[in-house]
mmCIF file of C-alpha atoms and ligand atoms in Angstrom:
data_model
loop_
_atom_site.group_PDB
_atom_site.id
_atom_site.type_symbol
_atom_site.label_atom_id
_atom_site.label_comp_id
_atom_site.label_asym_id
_atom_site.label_seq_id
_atom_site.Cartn_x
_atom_site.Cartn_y
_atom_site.Cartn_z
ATOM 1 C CA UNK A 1 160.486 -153.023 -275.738
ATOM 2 C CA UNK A 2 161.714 -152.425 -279.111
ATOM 3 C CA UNK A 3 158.889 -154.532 -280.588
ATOM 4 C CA UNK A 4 156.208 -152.290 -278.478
ATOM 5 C CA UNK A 5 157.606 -148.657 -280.202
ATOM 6 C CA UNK A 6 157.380 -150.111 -283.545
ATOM 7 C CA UNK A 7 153.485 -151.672 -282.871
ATOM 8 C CA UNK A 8 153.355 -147.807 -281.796
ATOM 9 C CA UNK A 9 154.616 -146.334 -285.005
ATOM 10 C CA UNK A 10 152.450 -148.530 -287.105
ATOM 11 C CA UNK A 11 149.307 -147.544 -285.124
ATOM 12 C CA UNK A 12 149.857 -144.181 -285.640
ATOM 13 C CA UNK A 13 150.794 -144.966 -289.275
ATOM 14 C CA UNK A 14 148.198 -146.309 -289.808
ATOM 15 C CA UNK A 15 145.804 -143.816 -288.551
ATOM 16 C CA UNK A 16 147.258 -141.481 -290.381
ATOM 17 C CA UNK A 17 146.404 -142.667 -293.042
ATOM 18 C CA UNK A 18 142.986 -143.449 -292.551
ATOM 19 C CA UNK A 19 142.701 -139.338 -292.144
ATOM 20 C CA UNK A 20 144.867 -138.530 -295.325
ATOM 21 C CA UNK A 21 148.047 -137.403 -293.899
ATOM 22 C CA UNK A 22 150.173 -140.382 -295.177
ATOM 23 C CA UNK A 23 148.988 -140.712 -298.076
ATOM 24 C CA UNK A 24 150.787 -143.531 -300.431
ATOM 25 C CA UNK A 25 154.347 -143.550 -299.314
ATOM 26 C CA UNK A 26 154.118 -139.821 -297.562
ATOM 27 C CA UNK A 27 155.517 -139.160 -293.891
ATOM 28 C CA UNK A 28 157.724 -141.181 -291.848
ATOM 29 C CA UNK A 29 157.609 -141.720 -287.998
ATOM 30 C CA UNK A 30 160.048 -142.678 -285.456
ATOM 31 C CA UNK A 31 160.519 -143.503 -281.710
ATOM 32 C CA UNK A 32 163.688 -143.359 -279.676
ATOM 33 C CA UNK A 33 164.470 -145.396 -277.435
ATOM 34 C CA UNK A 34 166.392 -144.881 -273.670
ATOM 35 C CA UNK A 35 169.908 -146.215 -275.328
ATOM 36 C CA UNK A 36 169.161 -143.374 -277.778
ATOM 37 C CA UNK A 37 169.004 -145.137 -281.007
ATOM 38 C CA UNK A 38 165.697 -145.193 -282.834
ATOM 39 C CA UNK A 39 163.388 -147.134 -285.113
ATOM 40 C CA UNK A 40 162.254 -145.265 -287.964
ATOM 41 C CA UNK A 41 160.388 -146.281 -291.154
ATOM 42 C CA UNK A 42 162.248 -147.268 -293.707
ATOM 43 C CA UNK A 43 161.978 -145.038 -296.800
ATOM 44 C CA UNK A 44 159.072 -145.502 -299.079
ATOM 45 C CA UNK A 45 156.879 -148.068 -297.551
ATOM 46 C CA UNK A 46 153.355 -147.406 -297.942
ATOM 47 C CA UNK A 47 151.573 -145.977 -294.446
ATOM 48 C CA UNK A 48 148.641 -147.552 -294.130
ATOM 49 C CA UNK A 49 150.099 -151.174 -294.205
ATOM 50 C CA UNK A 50 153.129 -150.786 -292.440
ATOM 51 C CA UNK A 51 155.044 -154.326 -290.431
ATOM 52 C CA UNK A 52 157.241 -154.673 -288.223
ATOM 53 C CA UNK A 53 160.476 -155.306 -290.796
ATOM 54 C CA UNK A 54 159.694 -151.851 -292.550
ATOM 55 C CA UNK A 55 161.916 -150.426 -290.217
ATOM 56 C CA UNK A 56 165.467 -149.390 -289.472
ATOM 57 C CA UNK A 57 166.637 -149.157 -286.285
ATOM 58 C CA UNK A 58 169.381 -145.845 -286.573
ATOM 59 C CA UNK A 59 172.043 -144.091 -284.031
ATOM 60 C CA UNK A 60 172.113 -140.436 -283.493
ATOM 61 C CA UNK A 61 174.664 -139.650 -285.423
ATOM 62 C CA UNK A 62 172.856 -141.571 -288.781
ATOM 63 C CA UNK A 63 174.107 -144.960 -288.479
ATOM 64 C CA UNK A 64 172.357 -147.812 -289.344
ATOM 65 C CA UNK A 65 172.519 -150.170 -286.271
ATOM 66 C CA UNK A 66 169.800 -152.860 -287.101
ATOM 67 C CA UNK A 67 168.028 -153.722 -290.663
ATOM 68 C CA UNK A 68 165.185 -156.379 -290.661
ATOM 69 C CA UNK A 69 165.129 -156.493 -294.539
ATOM 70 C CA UNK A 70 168.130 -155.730 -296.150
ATOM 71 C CA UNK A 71 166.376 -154.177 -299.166
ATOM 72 C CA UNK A 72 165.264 -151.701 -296.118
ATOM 73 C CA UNK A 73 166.966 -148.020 -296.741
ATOM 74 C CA UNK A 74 166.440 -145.149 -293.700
ATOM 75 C CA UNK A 75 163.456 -142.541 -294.379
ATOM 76 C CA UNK A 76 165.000 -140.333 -296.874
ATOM 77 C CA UNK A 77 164.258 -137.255 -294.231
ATOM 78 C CA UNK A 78 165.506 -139.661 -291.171
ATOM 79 C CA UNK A 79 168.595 -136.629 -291.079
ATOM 80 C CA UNK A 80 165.284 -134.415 -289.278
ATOM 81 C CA UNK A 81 164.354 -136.401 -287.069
ATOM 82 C CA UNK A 82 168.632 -136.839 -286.020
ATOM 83 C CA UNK A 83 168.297 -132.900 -285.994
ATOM 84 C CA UNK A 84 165.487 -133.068 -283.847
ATOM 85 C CA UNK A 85 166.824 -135.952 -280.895
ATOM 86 C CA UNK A 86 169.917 -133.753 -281.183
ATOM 87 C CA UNK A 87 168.324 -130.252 -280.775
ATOM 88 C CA UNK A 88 165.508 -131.615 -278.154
ATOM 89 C CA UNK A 89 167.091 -134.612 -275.847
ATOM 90 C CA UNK A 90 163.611 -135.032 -274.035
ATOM 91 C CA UNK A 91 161.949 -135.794 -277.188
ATOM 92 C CA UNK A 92 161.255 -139.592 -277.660
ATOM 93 C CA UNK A 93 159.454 -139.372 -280.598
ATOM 94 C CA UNK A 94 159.280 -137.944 -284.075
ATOM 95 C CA UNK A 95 156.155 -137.277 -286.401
ATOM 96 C CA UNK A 96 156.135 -136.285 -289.852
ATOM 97 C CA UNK A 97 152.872 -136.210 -292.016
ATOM 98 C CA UNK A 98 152.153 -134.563 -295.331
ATOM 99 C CA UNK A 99 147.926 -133.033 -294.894
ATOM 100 C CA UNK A 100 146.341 -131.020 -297.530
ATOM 101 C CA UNK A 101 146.190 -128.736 -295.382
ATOM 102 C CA UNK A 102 149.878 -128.362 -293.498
ATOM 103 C CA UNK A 103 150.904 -127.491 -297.283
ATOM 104 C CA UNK A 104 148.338 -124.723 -297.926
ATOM 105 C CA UNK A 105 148.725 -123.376 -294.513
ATOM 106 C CA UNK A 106 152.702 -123.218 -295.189
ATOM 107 C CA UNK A 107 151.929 -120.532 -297.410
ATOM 108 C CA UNK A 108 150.377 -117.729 -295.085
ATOM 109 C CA UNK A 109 153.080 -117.019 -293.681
ATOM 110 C CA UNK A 110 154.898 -113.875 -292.043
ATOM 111 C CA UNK A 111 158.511 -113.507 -291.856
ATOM 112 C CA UNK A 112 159.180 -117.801 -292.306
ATOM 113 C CA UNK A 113 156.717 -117.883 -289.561
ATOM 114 C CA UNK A 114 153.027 -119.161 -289.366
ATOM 115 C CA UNK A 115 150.731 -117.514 -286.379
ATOM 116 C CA UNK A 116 148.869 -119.887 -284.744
ATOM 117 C CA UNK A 117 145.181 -118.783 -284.117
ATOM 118 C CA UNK A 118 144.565 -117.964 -280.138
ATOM 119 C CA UNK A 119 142.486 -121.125 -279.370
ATOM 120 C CA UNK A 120 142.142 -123.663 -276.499
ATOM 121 C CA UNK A 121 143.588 -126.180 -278.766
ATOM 122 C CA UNK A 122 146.882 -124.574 -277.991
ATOM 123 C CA UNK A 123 147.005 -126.048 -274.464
ATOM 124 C CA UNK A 124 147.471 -129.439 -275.861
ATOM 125 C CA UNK A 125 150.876 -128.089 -277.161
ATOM 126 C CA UNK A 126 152.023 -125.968 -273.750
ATOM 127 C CA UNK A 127 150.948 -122.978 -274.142
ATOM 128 C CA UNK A 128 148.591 -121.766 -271.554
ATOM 129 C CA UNK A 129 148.605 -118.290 -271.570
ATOM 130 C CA UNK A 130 145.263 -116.125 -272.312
ATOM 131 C CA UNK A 131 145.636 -114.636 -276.071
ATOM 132 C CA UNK A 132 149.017 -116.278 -276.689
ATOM 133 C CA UNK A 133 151.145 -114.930 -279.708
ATOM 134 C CA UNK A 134 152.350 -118.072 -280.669
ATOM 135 C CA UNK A 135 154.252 -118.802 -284.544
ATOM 136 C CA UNK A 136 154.788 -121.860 -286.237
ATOM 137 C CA UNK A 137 158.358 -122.200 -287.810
ATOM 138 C CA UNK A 138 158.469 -122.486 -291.970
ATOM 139 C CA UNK A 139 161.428 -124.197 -293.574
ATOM 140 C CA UNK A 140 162.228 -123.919 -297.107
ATOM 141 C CA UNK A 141 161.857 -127.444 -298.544
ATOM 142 C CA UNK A 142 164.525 -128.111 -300.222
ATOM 143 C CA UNK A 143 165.255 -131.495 -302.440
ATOM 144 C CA UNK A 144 168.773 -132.155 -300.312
ATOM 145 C CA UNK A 145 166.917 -133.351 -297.361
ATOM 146 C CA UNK A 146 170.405 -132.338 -294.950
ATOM 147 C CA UNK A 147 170.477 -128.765 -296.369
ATOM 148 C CA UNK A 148 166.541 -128.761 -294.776
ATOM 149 C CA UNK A 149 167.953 -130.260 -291.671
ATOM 150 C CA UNK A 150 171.094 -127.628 -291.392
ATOM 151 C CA UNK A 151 168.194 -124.881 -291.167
ATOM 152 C CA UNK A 152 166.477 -126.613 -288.269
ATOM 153 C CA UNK A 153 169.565 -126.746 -286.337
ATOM 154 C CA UNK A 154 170.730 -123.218 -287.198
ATOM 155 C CA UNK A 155 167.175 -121.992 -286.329
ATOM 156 C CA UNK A 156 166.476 -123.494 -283.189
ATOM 157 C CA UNK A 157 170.210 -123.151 -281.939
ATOM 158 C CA UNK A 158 169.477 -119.669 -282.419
ATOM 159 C CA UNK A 159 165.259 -119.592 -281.246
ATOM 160 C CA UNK A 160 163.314 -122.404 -279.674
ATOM 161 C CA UNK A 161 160.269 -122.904 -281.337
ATOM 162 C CA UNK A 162 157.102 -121.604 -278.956
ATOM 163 C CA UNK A 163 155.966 -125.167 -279.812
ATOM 164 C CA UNK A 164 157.430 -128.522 -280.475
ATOM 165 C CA UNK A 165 156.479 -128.803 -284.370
ATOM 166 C CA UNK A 166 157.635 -127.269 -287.452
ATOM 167 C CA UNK A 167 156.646 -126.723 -290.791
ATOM 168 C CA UNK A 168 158.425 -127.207 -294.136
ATOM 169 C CA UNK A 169 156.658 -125.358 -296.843
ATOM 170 C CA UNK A 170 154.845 -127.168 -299.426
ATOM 171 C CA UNK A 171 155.529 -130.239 -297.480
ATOM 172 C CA UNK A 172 154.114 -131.008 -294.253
ATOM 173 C CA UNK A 173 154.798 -130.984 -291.038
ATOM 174 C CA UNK A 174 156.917 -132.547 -287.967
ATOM 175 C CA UNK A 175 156.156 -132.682 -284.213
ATOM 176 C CA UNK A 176 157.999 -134.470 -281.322
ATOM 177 C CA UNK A 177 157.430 -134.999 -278.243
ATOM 178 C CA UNK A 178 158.444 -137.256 -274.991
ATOM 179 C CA UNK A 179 156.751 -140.423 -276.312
ATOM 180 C CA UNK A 180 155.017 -141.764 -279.006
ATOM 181 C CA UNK A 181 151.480 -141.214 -277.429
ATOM 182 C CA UNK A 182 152.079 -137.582 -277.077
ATOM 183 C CA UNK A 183 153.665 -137.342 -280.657
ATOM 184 C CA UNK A 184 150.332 -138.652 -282.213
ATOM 185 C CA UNK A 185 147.995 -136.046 -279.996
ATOM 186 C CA UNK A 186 150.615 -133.350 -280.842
ATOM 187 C CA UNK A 187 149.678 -134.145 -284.707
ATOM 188 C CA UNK A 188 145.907 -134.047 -284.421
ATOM 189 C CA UNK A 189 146.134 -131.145 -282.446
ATOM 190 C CA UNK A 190 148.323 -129.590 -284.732
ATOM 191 C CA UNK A 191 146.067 -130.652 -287.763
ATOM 192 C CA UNK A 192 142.990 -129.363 -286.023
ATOM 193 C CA UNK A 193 144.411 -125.995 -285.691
ATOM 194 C CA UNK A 194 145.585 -126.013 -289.625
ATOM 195 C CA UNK A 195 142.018 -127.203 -290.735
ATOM 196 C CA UNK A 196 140.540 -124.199 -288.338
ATOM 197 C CA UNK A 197 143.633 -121.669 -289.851
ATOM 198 C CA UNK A 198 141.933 -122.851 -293.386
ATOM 199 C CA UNK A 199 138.106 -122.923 -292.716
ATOM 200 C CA UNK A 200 138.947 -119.362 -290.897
ATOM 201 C CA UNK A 201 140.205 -118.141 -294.450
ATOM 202 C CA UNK A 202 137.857 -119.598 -296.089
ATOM 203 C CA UNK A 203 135.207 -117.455 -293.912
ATOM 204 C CA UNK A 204 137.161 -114.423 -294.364
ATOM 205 C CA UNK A 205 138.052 -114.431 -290.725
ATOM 206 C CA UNK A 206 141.132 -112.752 -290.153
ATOM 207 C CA UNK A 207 142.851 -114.199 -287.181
ATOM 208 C CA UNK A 208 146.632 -112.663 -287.775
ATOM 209 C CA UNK A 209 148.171 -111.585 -284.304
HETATM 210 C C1 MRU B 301 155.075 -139.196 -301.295
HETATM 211 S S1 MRU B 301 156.803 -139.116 -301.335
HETATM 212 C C2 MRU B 301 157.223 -138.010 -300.040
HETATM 213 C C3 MRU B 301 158.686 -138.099 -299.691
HETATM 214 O O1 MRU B 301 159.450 -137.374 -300.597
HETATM 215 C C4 MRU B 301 158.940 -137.600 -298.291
HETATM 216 O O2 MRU B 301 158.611 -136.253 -298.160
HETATM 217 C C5 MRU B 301 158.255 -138.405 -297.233
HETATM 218 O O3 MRU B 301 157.623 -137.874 -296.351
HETATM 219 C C6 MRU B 301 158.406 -139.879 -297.232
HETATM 220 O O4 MRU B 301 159.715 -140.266 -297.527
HETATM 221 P P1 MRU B 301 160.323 -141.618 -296.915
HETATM 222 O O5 MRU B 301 161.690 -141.735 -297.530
HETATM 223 O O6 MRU B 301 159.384 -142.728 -297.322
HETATM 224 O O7 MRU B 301 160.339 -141.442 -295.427
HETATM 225 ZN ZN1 ZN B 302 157.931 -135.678 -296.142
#
Protein backbone atom coordinates (compact mmCIF):
# COMPACT_ATOMS: atom_id res chain seq x y z
CA UNK A 1 0.00 0.00 0.00
CA UNK A 2 2.55 2.39 1.03
CA UNK A 3 4.88 1.20 -1.75
CA UNK A 4 1.86 1.78 -4.44
CA UNK A 5 1.40 5.86 -3.32
CA UNK A 6 5.00 6.39 -3.63
CA UNK A 7 5.21 4.44 -7.40
CA UNK A 8 2.23 7.12 -7.68
CA UNK A 9 4.18 10.16 -6.66
CA UNK A 10 7.10 9.27 -8.81
CA UNK A 11 4.85 8.83 -11.90
CA UNK A 12 3.50 11.98 -11.55
CA UNK A 13 7.00 13.32 -10.75
CA UNK A 14 8.13 12.29 -13.30
CA UNK A 15 5.71 13.55 -15.75
CA UNK A 16 6.03 16.60 -14.52
CA UNK A 17 8.90 16.96 -15.44
CA UNK A 18 8.85 15.79 -18.78
CA UNK A 19 6.31 19.03 -19.26
CA UNK A 20 8.60 21.55 -17.30
CA UNK A 21 6.83 21.97 -14.11
CA UNK A 22 9.53 20.29 -11.90
CA UNK A 23 12.14 21.47 -13.21
CA UNK A 24 15.67 20.47 -11.38
CA UNK A 25 14.78 20.11 -7.78
CA UNK A 26 11.31 22.30 -8.11
CA UNK A 27 7.87 21.01 -6.57
CA UNK A 28 7.25 18.37 -4.16
CA UNK A 29 4.28 15.86 -4.06
CA UNK A 30 2.68 13.87 -1.45
CA UNK A 31 -0.04 11.21 -0.76
CA UNK A 32 -1.79 10.47 2.50
CA UNK A 33 -2.58 7.62 3.49
CA UNK A 34 -6.01 6.18 5.57
CA UNK A 35 -3.85 6.19 9.07
CA UNK A 36 -3.31 9.84 8.05
CA UNK A 37 0.36 10.06 7.83
CA UNK A 38 1.89 10.75 4.44
CA UNK A 39 4.82 10.16 2.13
CA UNK A 40 6.21 13.18 0.76
CA UNK A 41 9.43 13.88 -1.21
CA UNK A 42 12.14 14.54 0.57
CA UNK A 43 13.56 18.05 0.04
CA UNK A 44 15.69 18.67 -2.95
CA UNK A 45 15.74 15.53 -4.93
CA UNK A 46 15.67 16.05 -8.50
CA UNK A 47 11.92 15.27 -10.18
CA UNK A 48 12.46 13.57 -13.01
CA UNK A 49 14.48 10.66 -11.37
CA UNK A 50 12.82 10.26 -8.28
CA UNK A 51 13.04 6.34 -6.09
CA UNK A 52 11.39 5.02 -3.77
CA UNK A 53 13.95 6.09 -0.63
CA UNK A 54 13.57 9.88 -1.68
CA UNK A 55 10.87 10.00 0.58
CA UNK A 56 9.74 10.72 4.10
CA UNK A 57 6.94 9.31 5.41
CA UNK A 58 5.45 12.45 7.96
CA UNK A 59 2.40 12.76 10.65
CA UNK A 60 -0.01 15.56 10.56
CA UNK A 61 1.24 17.43 12.97
CA UNK A 62 5.08 17.47 11.10
CA UNK A 63 6.65 14.54 12.54
CA UNK A 64 8.88 12.47 10.90
CA UNK A 65 7.55 8.86 11.33
CA UNK A 66 9.65 6.84 8.72
CA UNK A 67 13.09 7.88 6.82
CA UNK A 68 14.47 5.44 4.13
CA UNK A 69 17.81 7.40 3.88
CA UNK A 70 18.81 9.11 6.76
CA UNK A 71 20.50 11.91 4.78
CA UNK A 72 16.59 12.30 3.69
CA UNK A 73 15.17 15.85 5.17
CA UNK A 74 11.06 16.62 4.64
CA UNK A 75 10.20 18.97 1.50
CA UNK A 76 11.15 22.27 2.80
CA UNK A 77 7.26 23.41 2.03
CA UNK A 78 5.98 19.84 3.55
CA UNK A 79 4.32 22.57 6.48
CA UNK A 80 1.57 23.24 3.15
CA UNK A 81 0.75 20.33 2.44
CA UNK A 82 0.16 19.70 6.78
CA UNK A 83 -1.97 22.98 6.24
CA UNK A 84 -3.74 21.50 3.55
CA UNK A 85 -4.67 17.59 5.18
CA UNK A 86 -5.56 19.82 8.14
CA UNK A 87 -7.80 22.44 6.39
CA UNK A 88 -9.32 19.70 3.78
CA UNK A 89 -9.65 16.06 5.63
CA UNK A 90 -11.01 14.49 2.27
CA UNK A 91 -7.96 15.41 0.49
CA UNK A 92 -5.54 12.41 -0.02
CA UNK A 93 -3.20 14.03 -1.98
CA UNK A 94 -1.03 17.07 -2.40
CA UNK A 95 0.54 18.66 -5.66
CA UNK A 96 2.93 21.33 -5.91
CA UNK A 97 4.67 22.31 -9.27
CA UNK A 98 6.58 25.42 -10.24
CA UNK A 99 5.34 26.18 -14.51
CA UNK A 100 6.47 29.17 -16.33
CA UNK A 101 3.43 29.94 -16.49
CA UNK A 102 1.69 29.51 -12.74
CA UNK A 103 4.44 32.33 -11.95
CA UNK A 104 3.47 34.83 -14.68
CA UNK A 105 -0.13 34.18 -14.20
CA UNK A 106 0.41 34.95 -10.27
CA UNK A 107 0.84 38.35 -11.29
CA UNK A 108 -2.64 39.36 -12.87
CA UNK A 109 -4.17 39.41 -10.14
CA UNK A 110 -7.21 41.31 -8.41
CA UNK A 111 -7.51 41.78 -4.82
CA UNK A 112 -4.83 38.44 -3.95
CA UNK A 113 -7.14 36.74 -6.27
CA UNK A 114 -6.67 35.30 -9.87
CA UNK A 115 -10.11 34.94 -12.10
CA UNK A 116 -10.25 31.93 -13.75
CA UNK A 117 -11.42 32.27 -17.46
CA UNK A 118 -15.23 30.80 -17.92
CA UNK A 119 -14.22 27.58 -19.79
CA UNK A 120 -15.30 23.89 -19.86
CA UNK A 121 -12.02 23.07 -18.40
CA UNK A 122 -13.48 24.25 -15.16
CA UNK A 123 -15.68 21.13 -14.78
CA UNK A 124 -12.68 19.05 -14.21
CA UNK A 125 -12.25 21.12 -10.95
CA UNK A 126 -16.25 21.18 -9.75
CA UNK A 127 -17.53 23.83 -11.00
CA UNK A 128 -20.40 23.31 -13.28
CA UNK A 129 -22.24 26.25 -13.45
CA UNK A 130 -22.82 28.24 -16.93
CA UNK A 131 -20.43 31.52 -16.82
CA UNK A 132 -18.99 30.70 -13.39
CA UNK A 133 -17.12 33.60 -11.49
CA UNK A 134 -14.62 31.54 -10.17
CA UNK A 135 -10.93 33.12 -8.43
CA UNK A 136 -7.85 31.48 -7.82
CA UNK A 137 -6.29 32.28 -4.32
CA UNK A 138 -2.62 34.26 -4.40
CA UNK A 139 -0.31 33.88 -1.44
CA UNK A 140 2.54 36.05 -0.83
CA UNK A 141 5.63 33.81 -1.09
CA UNK A 142 7.44 34.33 1.53
CA UNK A 143 11.14 32.71 2.32
CA UNK A 144 9.74 31.27 5.97
CA UNK A 145 7.86 28.56 4.33
CA UNK A 146 5.33 28.37 7.87
CA UNK A 147 4.62 32.15 7.69
CA UNK A 148 3.22 31.03 3.84
CA UNK A 149 1.41 28.21 5.48
CA UNK A 150 -0.19 30.50 8.49
CA UNK A 151 -1.88 32.50 5.47
CA UNK A 152 -3.43 29.37 3.99
CA UNK A 153 -4.95 28.45 7.17
CA UNK A 154 -6.09 31.97 8.10
CA UNK A 155 -7.53 32.29 4.54
CA UNK A 156 -9.39 29.30 4.07
CA UNK A 157 -10.58 29.19 7.84
CA UNK A 158 -12.05 32.33 6.91
CA UNK A 159 -13.14 31.47 2.75
CA UNK A 160 -12.99 28.13 1.04
CA UNK A 161 -11.36 28.38 -2.06
CA UNK A 162 -14.11 27.98 -5.17
CA UNK A 163 -11.50 25.35 -6.16
CA UNK A 164 -9.13 22.98 -4.55
CA UNK A 165 -5.70 24.75 -5.68
CA UNK A 166 -3.90 27.76 -4.76
CA UNK A 167 -1.38 29.93 -5.94
CA UNK A 168 1.73 31.43 -4.30
CA UNK A 169 3.01 34.30 -6.30
CA UNK A 170 6.13 34.02 -8.14
CA UNK A 171 6.14 30.45 -7.20
CA UNK A 172 3.80 27.98 -8.41
CA UNK A 173 1.08 26.34 -7.57
CA UNK A 174 -0.65 23.53 -5.23
CA UNK A 175 -3.76 21.37 -5.79
CA UNK A 176 -5.23 18.45 -3.72
CA UNK A 177 -7.55 16.33 -4.11
CA UNK A 178 -9.08 12.76 -2.82
CA UNK A 179 -6.30 10.67 -4.41
CA UNK A 180 -3.33 10.85 -6.20
CA UNK A 181 -5.01 10.23 -9.68
CA UNK A 182 -7.23 13.15 -9.25
CA UNK A 183 -4.31 15.37 -7.86
CA UNK A 184 -2.35 14.86 -11.19
CA UNK A 185 -5.64 15.71 -13.55
CA UNK A 186 -6.33 18.62 -11.12
CA UNK A 187 -2.65 19.94 -12.20
CA UNK A 188 -3.00 19.61 -15.96
CA UNK A 189 -6.22 21.02 -15.78
CA UNK A 190 -5.09 23.70 -13.79
CA UNK A 191 -1.99 24.26 -16.14
CA UNK A 192 -4.19 24.21 -19.19
CA UNK A 193 -6.25 26.97 -17.93
CA UNK A 194 -2.90 29.13 -16.95
CA UNK A 195 -1.38 28.47 -20.50
CA UNK A 196 -5.03 29.62 -22.01
CA UNK A 197 -5.06 32.78 -19.13
CA UNK A 198 -1.46 33.54 -20.94
CA UNK A 199 -2.04 32.86 -24.72
CA UNK A 200 -5.47 34.95 -23.98
CA UNK A 201 -3.10 37.96 -22.96
CA UNK A 202 -0.97 37.44 -25.31
CA UNK A 203 -3.99 37.91 -27.96
CA UNK A 204 -5.20 40.84 -26.19
CA UNK A 205 -8.26 38.96 -25.12
CA UNK A 206 -9.60 40.29 -22.11
CA UNK A 207 -11.31 37.61 -20.17
CA UNK A 208 -11.58 39.49 -16.51
CA UNK A 209 -15.07 38.66 -14.86
C1 LIG B 1 14.14 24.89 -7.38
S1 LIG B 1 14.15 25.10 -5.66
C2 LIG B 1 12.48 25.37 -5.23
C3 LIG B 1 12.25 25.21 -3.75
O1 LIG B 1 12.64 26.36 -3.07
C4 LIG B 1 10.80 24.91 -3.45
O2 LIG B 1 9.97 25.95 -3.85
C5 LIG B 1 10.33 23.62 -4.04
O3 LIG B 1 9.29 23.55 -4.66
C6 LIG B 1 11.12 22.38 -3.82
O4 LIG B 1 11.59 22.30 -2.51
P1 LIG B 1 11.80 20.88 -1.80
O5 LIG B 1 12.41 21.20 -0.46
O6 LIG B 1 12.73 20.09 -2.70
O7 LIG B 1 10.45 20.24 -1.72
ZN1 LIG C 1 7.95 25.31 -4.46
Amino acid sequence: MNTDLRQSLIYASRQFHQLGWMAGTAGNLSAKMPDNSFWITASGKQKGKLVTEDFVRMSLTGEILENPDPNNKPSAETSIHQAIYSLFPEANACYHVHSVEAKLVSNFIDHEQLPLPPIEMLKGLGIWQENPKVYLPVFENYLQVPRISEDIIQRFKQTSPDVPALLIRNHGVTVWADSPEAAENHIELVEYIFRYIVAARQAGLNIQH
